[in-house]
Coordinates of C-alpha atoms in Angstrom, one line a residue:
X1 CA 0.0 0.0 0.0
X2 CA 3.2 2.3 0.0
X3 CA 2.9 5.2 -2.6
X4 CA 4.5 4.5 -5.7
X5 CA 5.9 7.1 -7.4
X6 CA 3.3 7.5 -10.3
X7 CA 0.4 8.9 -9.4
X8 CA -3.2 7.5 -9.5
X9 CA -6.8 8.0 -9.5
X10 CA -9.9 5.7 -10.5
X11 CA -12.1 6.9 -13.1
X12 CA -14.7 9.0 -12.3
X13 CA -12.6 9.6 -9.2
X14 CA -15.2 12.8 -8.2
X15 CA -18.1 10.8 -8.0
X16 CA -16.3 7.5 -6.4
X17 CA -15.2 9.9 -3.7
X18 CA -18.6 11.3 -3.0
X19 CA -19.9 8.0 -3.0
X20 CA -17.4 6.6 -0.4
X21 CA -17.9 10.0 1.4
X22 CA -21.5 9.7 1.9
X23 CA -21.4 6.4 3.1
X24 CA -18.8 7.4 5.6
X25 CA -21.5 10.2 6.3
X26 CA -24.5 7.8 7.4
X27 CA -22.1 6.5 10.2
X28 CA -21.1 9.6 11.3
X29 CA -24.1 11.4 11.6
X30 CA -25.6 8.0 13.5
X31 CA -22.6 7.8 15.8
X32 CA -23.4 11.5 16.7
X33 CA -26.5 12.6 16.8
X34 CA -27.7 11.0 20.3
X35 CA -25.6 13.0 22.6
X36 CA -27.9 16.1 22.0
X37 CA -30.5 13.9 22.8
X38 CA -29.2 12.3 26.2
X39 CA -31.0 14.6 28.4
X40 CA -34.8 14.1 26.5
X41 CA -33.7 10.5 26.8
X42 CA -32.8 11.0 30.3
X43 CA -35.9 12.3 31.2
X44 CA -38.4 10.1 29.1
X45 CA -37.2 6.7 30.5
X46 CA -35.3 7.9 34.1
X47 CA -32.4 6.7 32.8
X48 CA -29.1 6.7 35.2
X49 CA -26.2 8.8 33.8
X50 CA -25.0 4.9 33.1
X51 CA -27.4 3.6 31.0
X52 CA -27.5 7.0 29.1
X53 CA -23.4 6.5 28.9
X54 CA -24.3 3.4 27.3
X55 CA -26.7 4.9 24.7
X56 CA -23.7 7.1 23.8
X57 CA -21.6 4.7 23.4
X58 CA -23.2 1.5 22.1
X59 CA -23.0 2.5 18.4
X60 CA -19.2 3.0 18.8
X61 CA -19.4 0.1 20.6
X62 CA -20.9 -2.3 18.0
X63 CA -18.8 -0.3 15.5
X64 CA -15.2 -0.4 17.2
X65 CA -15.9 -4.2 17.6
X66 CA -16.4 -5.3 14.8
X67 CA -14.6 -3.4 12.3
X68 CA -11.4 -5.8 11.7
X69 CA -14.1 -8.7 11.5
X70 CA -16.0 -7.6 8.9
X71 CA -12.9 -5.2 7.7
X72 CA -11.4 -8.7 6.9
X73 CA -14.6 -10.4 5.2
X74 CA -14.4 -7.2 2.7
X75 CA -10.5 -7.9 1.3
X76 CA -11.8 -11.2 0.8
X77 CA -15.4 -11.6 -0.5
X78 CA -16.0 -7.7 -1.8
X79 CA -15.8 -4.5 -0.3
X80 CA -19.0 -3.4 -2.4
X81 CA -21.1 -5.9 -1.3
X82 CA -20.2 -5.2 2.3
X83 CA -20.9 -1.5 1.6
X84 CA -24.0 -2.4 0.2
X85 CA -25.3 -4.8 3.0
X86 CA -24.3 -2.2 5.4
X87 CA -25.7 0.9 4.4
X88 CA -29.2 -1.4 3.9
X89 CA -29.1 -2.7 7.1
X90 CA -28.9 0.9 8.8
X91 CA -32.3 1.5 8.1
X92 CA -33.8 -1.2 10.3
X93 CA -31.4 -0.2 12.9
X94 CA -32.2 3.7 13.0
X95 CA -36.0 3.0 12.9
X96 CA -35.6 0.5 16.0
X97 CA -33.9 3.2 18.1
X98 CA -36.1 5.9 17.1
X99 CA -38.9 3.8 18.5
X100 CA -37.8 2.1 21.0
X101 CA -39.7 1.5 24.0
X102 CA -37.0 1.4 26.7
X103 CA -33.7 2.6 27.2
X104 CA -32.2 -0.9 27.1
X105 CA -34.0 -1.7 23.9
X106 CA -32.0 2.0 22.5
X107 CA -29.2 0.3 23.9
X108 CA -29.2 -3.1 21.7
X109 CA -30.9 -0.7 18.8
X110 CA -27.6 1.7 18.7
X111 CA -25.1 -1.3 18.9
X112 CA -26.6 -2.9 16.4
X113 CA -26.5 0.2 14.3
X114 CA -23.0 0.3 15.1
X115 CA -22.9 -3.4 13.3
X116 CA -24.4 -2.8 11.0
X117 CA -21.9 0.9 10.6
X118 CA -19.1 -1.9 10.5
X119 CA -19.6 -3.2 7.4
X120 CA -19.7 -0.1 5.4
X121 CA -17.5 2.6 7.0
X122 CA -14.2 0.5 7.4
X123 CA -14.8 -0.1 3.6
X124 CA -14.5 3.6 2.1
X125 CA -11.3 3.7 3.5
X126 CA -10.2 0.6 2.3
X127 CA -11.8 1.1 -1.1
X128 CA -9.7 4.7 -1.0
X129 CA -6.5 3.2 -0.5
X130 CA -6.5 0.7 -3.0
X131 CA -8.1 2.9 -5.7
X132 CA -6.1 6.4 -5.2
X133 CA -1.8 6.0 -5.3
X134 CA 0.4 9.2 -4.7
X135 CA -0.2 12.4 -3.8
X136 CA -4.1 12.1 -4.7
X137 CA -4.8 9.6 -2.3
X138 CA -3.6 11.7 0.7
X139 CA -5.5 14.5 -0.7
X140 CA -8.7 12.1 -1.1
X141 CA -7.8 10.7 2.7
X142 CA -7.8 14.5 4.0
X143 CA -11.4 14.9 2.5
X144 CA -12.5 11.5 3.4
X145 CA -11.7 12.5 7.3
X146 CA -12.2 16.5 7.2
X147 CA -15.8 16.1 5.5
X148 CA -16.4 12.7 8.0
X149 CA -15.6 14.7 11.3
X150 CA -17.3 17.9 9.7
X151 CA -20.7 15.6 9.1
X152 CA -20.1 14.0 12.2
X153 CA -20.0 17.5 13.8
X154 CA -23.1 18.5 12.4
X155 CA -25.2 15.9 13.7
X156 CA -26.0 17.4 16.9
X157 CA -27.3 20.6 15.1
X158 CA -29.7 18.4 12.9
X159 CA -30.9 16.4 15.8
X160 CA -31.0 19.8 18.0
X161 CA -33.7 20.9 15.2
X162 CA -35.4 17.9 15.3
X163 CA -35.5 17.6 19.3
X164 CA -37.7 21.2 19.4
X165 CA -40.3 20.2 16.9
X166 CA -40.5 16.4 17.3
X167 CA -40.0 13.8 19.9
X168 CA -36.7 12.2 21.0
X169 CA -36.6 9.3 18.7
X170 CA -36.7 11.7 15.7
X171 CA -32.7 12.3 15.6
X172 CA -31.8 9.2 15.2
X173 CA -34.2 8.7 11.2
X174 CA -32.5 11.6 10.3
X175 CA -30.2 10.0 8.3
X176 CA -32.5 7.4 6.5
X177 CA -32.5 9.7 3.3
X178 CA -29.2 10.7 3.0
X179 CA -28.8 6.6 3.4
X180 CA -31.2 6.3 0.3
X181 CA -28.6 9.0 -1.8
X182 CA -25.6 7.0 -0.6
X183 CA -26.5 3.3 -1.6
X184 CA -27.7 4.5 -4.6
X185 CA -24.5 6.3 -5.9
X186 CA -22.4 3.1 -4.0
X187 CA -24.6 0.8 -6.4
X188 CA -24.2 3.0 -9.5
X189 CA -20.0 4.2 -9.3
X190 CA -18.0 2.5 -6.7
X191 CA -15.9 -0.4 -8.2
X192 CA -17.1 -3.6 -7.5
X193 CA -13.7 -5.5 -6.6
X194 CA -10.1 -3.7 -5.7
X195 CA -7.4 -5.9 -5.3
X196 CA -9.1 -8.4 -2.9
X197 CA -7.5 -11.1 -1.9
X198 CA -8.3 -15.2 -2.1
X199 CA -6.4 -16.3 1.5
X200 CA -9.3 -17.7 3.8
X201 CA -10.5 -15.5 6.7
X202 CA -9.8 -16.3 10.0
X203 CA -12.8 -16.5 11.6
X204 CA -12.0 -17.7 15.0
X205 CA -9.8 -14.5 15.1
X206 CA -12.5 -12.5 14.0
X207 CA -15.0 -13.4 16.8
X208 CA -11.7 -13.1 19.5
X209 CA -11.6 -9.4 18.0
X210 CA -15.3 -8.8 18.6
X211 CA -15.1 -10.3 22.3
X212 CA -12.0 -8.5 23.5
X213 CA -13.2 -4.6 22.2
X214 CA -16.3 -5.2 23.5
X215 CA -16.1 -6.2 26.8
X216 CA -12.7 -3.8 26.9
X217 CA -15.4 -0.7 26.4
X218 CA -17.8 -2.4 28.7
X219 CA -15.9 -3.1 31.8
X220 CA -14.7 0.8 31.3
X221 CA -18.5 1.9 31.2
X222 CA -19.0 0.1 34.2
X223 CA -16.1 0.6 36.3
X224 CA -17.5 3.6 38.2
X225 CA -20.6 2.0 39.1
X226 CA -20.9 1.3 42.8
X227 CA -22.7 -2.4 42.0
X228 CA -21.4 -3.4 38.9
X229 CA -17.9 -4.1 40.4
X230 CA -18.0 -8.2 40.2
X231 CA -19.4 -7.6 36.6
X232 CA -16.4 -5.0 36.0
X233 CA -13.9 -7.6 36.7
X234 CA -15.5 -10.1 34.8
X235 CA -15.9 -8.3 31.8
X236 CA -11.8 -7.0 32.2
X237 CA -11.0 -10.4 32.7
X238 CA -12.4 -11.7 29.5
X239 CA -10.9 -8.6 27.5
X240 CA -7.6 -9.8 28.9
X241 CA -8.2 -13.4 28.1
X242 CA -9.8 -12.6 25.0
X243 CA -6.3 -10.4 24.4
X244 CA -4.0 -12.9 24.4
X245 CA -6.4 -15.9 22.7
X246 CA -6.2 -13.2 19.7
X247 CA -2.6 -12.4 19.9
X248 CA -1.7 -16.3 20.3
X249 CA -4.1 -17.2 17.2
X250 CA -2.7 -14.3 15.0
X251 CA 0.8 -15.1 15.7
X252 CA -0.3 -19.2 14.2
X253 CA -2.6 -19.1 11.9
X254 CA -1.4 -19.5 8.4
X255 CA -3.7 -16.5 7.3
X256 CA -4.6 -13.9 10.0
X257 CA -7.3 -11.7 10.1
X258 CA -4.5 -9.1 11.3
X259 CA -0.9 -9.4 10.4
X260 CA 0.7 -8.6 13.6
X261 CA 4.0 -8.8 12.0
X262 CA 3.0 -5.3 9.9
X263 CA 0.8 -4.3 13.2
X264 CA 4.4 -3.9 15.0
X265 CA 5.8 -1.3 12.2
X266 CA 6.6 2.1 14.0
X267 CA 5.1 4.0 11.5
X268 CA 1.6 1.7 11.7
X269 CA 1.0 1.1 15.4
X270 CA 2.4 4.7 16.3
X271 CA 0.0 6.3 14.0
X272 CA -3.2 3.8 15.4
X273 CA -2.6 5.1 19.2
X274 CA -2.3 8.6 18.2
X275 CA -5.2 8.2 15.9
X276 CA -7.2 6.7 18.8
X277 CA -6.6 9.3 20.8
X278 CA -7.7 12.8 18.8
X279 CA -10.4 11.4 17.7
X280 CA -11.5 9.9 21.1
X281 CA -10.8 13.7 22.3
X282 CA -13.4 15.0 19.6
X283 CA -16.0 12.8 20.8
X284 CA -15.1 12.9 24.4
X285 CA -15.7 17.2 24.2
X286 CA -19.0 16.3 22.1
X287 CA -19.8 14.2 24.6
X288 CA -19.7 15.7 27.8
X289 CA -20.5 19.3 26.3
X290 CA -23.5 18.4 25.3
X291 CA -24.5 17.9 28.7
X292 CA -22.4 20.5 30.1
X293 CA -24.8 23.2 27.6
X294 CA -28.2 21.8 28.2
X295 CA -28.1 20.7 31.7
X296 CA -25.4 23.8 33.0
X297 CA -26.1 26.3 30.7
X298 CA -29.5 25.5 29.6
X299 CA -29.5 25.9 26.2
X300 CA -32.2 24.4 23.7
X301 CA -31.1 21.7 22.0
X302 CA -30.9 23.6 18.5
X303 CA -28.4 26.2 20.3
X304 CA -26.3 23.3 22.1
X305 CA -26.1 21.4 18.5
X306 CA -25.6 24.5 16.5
X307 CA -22.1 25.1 19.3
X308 CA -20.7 22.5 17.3
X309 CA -20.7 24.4 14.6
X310 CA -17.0 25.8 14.7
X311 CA -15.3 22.4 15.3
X312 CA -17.1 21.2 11.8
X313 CA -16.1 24.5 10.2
X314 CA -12.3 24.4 11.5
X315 CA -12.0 20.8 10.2
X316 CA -13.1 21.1 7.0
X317 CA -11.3 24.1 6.2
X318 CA -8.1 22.7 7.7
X319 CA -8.3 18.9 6.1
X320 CA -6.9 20.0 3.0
X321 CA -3.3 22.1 4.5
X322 CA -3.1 19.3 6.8
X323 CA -2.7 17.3 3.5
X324 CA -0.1 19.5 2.1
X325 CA 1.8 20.0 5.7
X326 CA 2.0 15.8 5.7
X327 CA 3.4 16.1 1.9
X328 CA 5.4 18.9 3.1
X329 CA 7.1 18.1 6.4
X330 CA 6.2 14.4 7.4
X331 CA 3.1 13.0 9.3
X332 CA 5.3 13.6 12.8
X333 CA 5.0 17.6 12.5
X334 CA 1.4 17.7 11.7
X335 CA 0.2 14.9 14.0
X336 CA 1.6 17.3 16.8
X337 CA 0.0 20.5 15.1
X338 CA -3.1 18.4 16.1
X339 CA -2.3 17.5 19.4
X340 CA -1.5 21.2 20.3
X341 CA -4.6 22.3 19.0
X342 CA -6.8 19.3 21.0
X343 CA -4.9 20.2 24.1
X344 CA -5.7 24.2 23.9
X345 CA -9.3 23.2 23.7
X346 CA -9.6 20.6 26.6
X347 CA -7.7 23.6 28.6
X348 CA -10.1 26.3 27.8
X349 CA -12.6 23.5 28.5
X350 CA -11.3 23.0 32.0
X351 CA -10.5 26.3 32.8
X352 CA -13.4 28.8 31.8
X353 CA -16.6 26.1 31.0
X354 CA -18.6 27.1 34.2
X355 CA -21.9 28.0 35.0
X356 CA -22.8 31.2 33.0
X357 CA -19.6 31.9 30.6
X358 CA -20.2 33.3 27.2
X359 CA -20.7 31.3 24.0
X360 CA -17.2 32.4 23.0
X361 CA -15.6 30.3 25.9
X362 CA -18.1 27.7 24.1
X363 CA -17.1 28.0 20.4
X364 CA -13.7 28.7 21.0
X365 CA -13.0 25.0 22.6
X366 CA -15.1 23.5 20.2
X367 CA -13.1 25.8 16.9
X368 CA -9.5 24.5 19.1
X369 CA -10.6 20.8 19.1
X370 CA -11.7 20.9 15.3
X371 CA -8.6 22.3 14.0
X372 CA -6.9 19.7 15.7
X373 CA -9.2 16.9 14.6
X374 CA -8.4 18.8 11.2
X375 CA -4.7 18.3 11.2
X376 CA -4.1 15.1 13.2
X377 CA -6.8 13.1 11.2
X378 CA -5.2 12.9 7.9
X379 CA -1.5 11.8 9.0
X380 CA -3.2 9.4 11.3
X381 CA -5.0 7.5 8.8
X382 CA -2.5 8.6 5.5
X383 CA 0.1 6.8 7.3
X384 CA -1.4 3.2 8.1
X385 CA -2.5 3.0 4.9
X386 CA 0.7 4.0 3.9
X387 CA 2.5 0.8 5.8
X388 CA 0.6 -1.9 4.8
X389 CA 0.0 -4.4 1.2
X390 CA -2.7 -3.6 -0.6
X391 CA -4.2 -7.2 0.1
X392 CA -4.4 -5.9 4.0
X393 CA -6.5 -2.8 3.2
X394 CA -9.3 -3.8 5.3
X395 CA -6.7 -4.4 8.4
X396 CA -5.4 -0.5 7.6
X397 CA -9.3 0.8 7.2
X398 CA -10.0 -1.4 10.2
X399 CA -7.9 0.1 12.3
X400 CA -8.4 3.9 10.8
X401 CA -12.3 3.4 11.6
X402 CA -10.9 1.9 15.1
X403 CA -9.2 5.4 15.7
X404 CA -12.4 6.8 15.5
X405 CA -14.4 4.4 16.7
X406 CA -12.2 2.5 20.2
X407 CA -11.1 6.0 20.7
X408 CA -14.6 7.8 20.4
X409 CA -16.1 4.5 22.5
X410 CA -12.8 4.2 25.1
X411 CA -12.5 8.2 25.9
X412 CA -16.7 8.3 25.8
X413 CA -16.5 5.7 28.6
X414 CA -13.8 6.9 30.6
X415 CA -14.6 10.4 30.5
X416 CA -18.8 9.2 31.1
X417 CA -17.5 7.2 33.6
X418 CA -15.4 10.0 35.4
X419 CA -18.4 12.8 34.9
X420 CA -20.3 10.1 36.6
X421 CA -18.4 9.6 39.7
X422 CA -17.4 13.4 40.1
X423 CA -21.1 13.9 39.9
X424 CA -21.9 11.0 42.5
X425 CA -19.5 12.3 45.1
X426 CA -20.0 15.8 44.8
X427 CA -23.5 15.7 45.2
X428 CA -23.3 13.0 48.0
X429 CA -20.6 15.4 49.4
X430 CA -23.3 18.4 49.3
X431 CA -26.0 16.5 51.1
X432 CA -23.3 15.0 53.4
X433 CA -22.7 19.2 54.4
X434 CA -26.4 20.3 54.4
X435 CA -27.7 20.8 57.7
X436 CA -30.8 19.0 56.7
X437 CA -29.0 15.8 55.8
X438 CA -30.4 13.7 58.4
X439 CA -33.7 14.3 56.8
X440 CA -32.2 13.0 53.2
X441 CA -33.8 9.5 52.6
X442 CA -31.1 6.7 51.0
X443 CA -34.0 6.9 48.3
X444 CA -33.7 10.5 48.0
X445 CA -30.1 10.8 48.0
X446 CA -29.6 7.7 45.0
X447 CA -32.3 9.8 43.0
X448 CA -30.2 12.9 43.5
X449 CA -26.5 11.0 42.9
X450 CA -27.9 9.2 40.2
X451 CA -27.9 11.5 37.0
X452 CA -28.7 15.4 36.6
X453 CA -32.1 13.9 34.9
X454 CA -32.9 12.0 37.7
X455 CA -32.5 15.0 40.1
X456 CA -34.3 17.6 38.2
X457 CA -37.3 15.1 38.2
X458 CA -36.4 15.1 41.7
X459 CA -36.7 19.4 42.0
X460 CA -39.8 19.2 39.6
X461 CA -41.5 17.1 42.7
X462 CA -40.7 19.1 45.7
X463 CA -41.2 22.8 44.6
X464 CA -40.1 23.9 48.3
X465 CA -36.5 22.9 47.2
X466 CA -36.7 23.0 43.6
X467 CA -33.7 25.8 43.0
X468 CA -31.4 24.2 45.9
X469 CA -31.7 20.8 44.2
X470 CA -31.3 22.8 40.8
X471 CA -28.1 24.8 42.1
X472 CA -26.4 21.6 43.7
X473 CA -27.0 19.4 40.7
X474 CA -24.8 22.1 38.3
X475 CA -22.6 22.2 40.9
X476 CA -22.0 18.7 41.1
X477 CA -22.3 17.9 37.2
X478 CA -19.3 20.5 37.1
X479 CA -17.2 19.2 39.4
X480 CA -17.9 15.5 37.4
X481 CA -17.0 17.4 34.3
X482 CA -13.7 18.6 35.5
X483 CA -12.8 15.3 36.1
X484 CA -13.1 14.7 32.7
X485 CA -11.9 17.6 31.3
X486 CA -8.8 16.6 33.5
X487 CA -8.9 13.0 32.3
X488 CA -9.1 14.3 28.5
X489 CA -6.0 16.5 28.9
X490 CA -3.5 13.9 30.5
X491 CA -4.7 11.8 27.5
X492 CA -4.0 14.0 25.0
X493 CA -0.2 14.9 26.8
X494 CA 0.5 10.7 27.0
X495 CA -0.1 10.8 22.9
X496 CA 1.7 13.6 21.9
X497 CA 4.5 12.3 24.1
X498 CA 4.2 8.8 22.1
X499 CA 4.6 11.0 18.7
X500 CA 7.1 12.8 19.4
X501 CA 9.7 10.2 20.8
X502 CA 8.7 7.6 18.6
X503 CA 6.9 8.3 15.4
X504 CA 10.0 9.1 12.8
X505 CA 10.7 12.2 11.4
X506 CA 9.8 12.9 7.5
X507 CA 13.2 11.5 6.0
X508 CA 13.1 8.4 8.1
X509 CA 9.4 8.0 7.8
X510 CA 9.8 7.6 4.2
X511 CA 13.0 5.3 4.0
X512 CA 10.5 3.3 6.4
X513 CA 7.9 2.9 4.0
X514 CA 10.3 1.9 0.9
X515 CA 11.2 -0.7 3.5
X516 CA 7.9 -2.1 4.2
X517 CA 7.1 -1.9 0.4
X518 CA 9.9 -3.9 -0.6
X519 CA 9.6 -6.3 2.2
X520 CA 5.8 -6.8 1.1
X521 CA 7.2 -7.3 -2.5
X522 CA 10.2 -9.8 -1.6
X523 CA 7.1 -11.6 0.5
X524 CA 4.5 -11.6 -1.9
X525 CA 2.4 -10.1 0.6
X526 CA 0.1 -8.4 -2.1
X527 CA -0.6 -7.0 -5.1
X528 CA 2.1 -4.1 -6.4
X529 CA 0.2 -0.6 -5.9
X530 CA 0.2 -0.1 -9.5
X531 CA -1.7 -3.8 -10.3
X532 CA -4.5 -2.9 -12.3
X533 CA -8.0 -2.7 -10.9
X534 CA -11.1 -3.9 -12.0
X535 CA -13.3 -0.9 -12.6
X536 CA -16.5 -2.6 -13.2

């Protein structure tokens, strides 16, 4: 998969690229439209700030999980048809959370989106990579992720819209016609088979990979909880032994589902942590601000989707000079251009989000965390595609949609899981101090630690106390979102550390990847980047 020095495009290479763009758009908008919603949610079924974690995160979830899986089925069966079957089996899954009658049943509803998200996203970028050589694929890359985290960053503003003229469960049909446009231009323009390969697929592999990311982002979600301890350690437990089943079976099997050997090049495994982590930070900041405005602030839902609006805007407009800066000086340089920019934001986050600042404090952050998104998203993905064979696209795309995905579901949890506790102990901290706590029910004082939902309910059934319920409840939810503010900012530090010590500098970065080309060559490890491609 290493650039050759001839350039290449596909034909028709505009309308291939909008195809693959739009289907990347249909899982981006599903993976982000239900935070705007968590507080409706919150309110309509009592959820715990738990439960609505899980809701948050189940789509990444199903998504993160299974991408290598069915990543793997696509080098070897087509990468059209699981386009195709993915894009079609959205529909089903956005109508079933949109009507669901519990929160549980929204749970299994957005995993199962998140499955079915699987089989097309990890595809486009597969399908890119194998189709574009040169300088336009990392141009095509730069618009595949600005435009994807620009969509993504719109979906709150859509589903804001929605939330103040229809009920909760509208947000998440909102992209049911855009799903229409996108498997009907995937039908009509994207090639039907790219270099896929005839090795069989390991599927015991496959199902280890599933096992150990989910019950990794589970036993996260969990681990603040106060009664879900035994299930915590369970579920780490079978991550761990799941772990090394996978690691053991990849190292034997004759054909794995994910080449561990090319998994251990600097340039690959570098890029995939720092990947993980900006885009983790993106959804992290979506994540808990989203709260943060409706529940602190107490903007509508339009205005708290429409604050979004600068991240989407910075991204898109710096995707394409994050291209020419990778070109330029090296995928090192501009990964930490990113990380800079993602730190500033979680900083102004930490330091000026509080109860009553302006909507500049608001759009600066969110304009910070874009531009880094911006910049760090396109050397992230350009350079495991870059260090692969072109018969392991769907391990590179895998693991590009696992940036996204493991990082949005991994930093969702830990910071959900933080926002959670800080907003548990604060508040059981503040009835702890009140003079009336003697008079504080364990019933009453689990409804008030339980989420901000749960205690407004709470205020909306004893007038009396309404506004010192109210004012505690910020309170506490700020002290919780400090904690993850906090938890965002040491995160972004540990990967910009990682970069900078090991990721190699332009020169060496690009005698690496004549290395690994000529290594995949010697090996036969796939097709040359310049094997011809069946356009039909």
């Amino acid at each position: 998969m290493n650039e050759a020095s001839t350039d290449r495009s596909p034909a028709r290479a505009g309308l291939v690229l909008i195809s693959l763009i739009l289907v990347a758009a249909v899982a981006n908008l599903n993976l982000a439209v239900a935070n705007v919603a968590l507080p409706d949610i919150g309110k309509a079924f009592d959820s715990s700030q738990t439960t609505l974690n899980m809701i948050a995160v189940g789509y990444s979830l199903g998504l993160a999980a299974s991408v290598i899986y069915l990543g793997g089925l696509g080098d070897r069966y087509g990468r059209k048809l699981m386009l195709v079957l993915g894009v079609s089996l959205s529909v089903p899954a956005c109508l079933l959370a949109a009507y669901a009658p519990s929160d549980n049943v929204l749970v299994v509803a957005r995993v199962l989106g998140g499955l079915s998200a699987g089989m097309a996203y990890p595809t486009t970028l597969a399908l890119i990579t194998a189709l574009w050589v040169g300088s336009p694929r990392t141009t095509a890359i730069a618009l595949w992720s600005g435009l994807g985290g620009a969509i993504s960053s719109l979906g709150p503003l859509l589903s804001g819209w929605l939330l103040q003229h229809f009920w909760w469960g509208s947000v998440f049909i909102v992209t049911l016609p855009l799903a229409v446009v996108a498997l009907v231009m995937a039908v009509m323009y994207v090639p039907s088979h790219v270099n896929e390969g005839t090795d069989p697929v390991d599927h015991v592999g496959g199902v280890l990979s599933v096992v150990l990311v989910a019950t990794l982002v589970l036993a996260i979600n969990f681990a603040p909880v106060p009664d879900k301890t035994k299930l915590t350690l369970t579920l780490a437990a079978v991550a761990l032994v799941a772990t090394a089943a996978f690691v053991v079976r990849q190292r034997r099997y004759a054909f794995p589902l994910y080449d561990l050997k090319v998994a251990s090049r600097r340039v690959f495994w570098v890029a995939a942590v720092a990947g993980i982590i900006v885009f983790g930070t993106l959804m992290g900041a979506m994540f808990v601000g989203q709260q943060f405005l409706q529940n602190v602030q107490g903007y509508s839902t339009f205005d708290a989707g429409a604050s979004i609006v600068p991240a989407a805007l910075c991204m898109v407009l710096v995707a394409p000079r994050s291209a020419k800066l990778v070109d330029a000086f090296g995928a090192r340089v501009t990964l930490l251009i990113g990380y800079a920019f993602c730190l500033a934001g979680f900083l102004v986050m930490l330091l000026l989000w509080n109860e009553g600042v302006g909507y500049w404090a608001i759009g600066l952050a969110y304009a910070l965390v874009g531009a880094g998104v911006g910049f760090a998203g396109t050397p992230a993905s350009h350079s495991l595609t870059g260090s692969v064979p072109v018969s392991r696209a769907g391990m590179a795309s895998g693991t590009a949609d696992l940036q996204r995905d493991l990082g949005g579901a991994i930093m969702q949890s830990i910071l959900g899981a933080l926002l959670a506790a800080g907003y548990a102990s604060a508040f059981a901290s503040a009835i702890a101090a009140s003079p009336q706590s003697s008079q504080v029910s364990q019933s009453t004082q689990a409804a008030l630690t339980k989420s901000f939902s749960s205690a407004e309910a709470l205020a909306a059934r004893y007038p009396d106390h309404a506004d010192a319920i109210t004012a505690a409840a910020k309170s506490s939810f700020l002290d919780g979102a400090d904690w993850a503010y906090t938890a965002g900012i040491v995160a972004i530090l540990l990967g910009a550390a990682i970069v900078f010590f090991l990721f190699p500098r332009k020169d060496d970065e690009e005698r690496l990847l004549a290395e690994y080309d000529e290594q995949d060559a010697h090996h036969g490890a796939g097709a040359p980047t310049g094997a011809p491609v069946e356009e039909g």
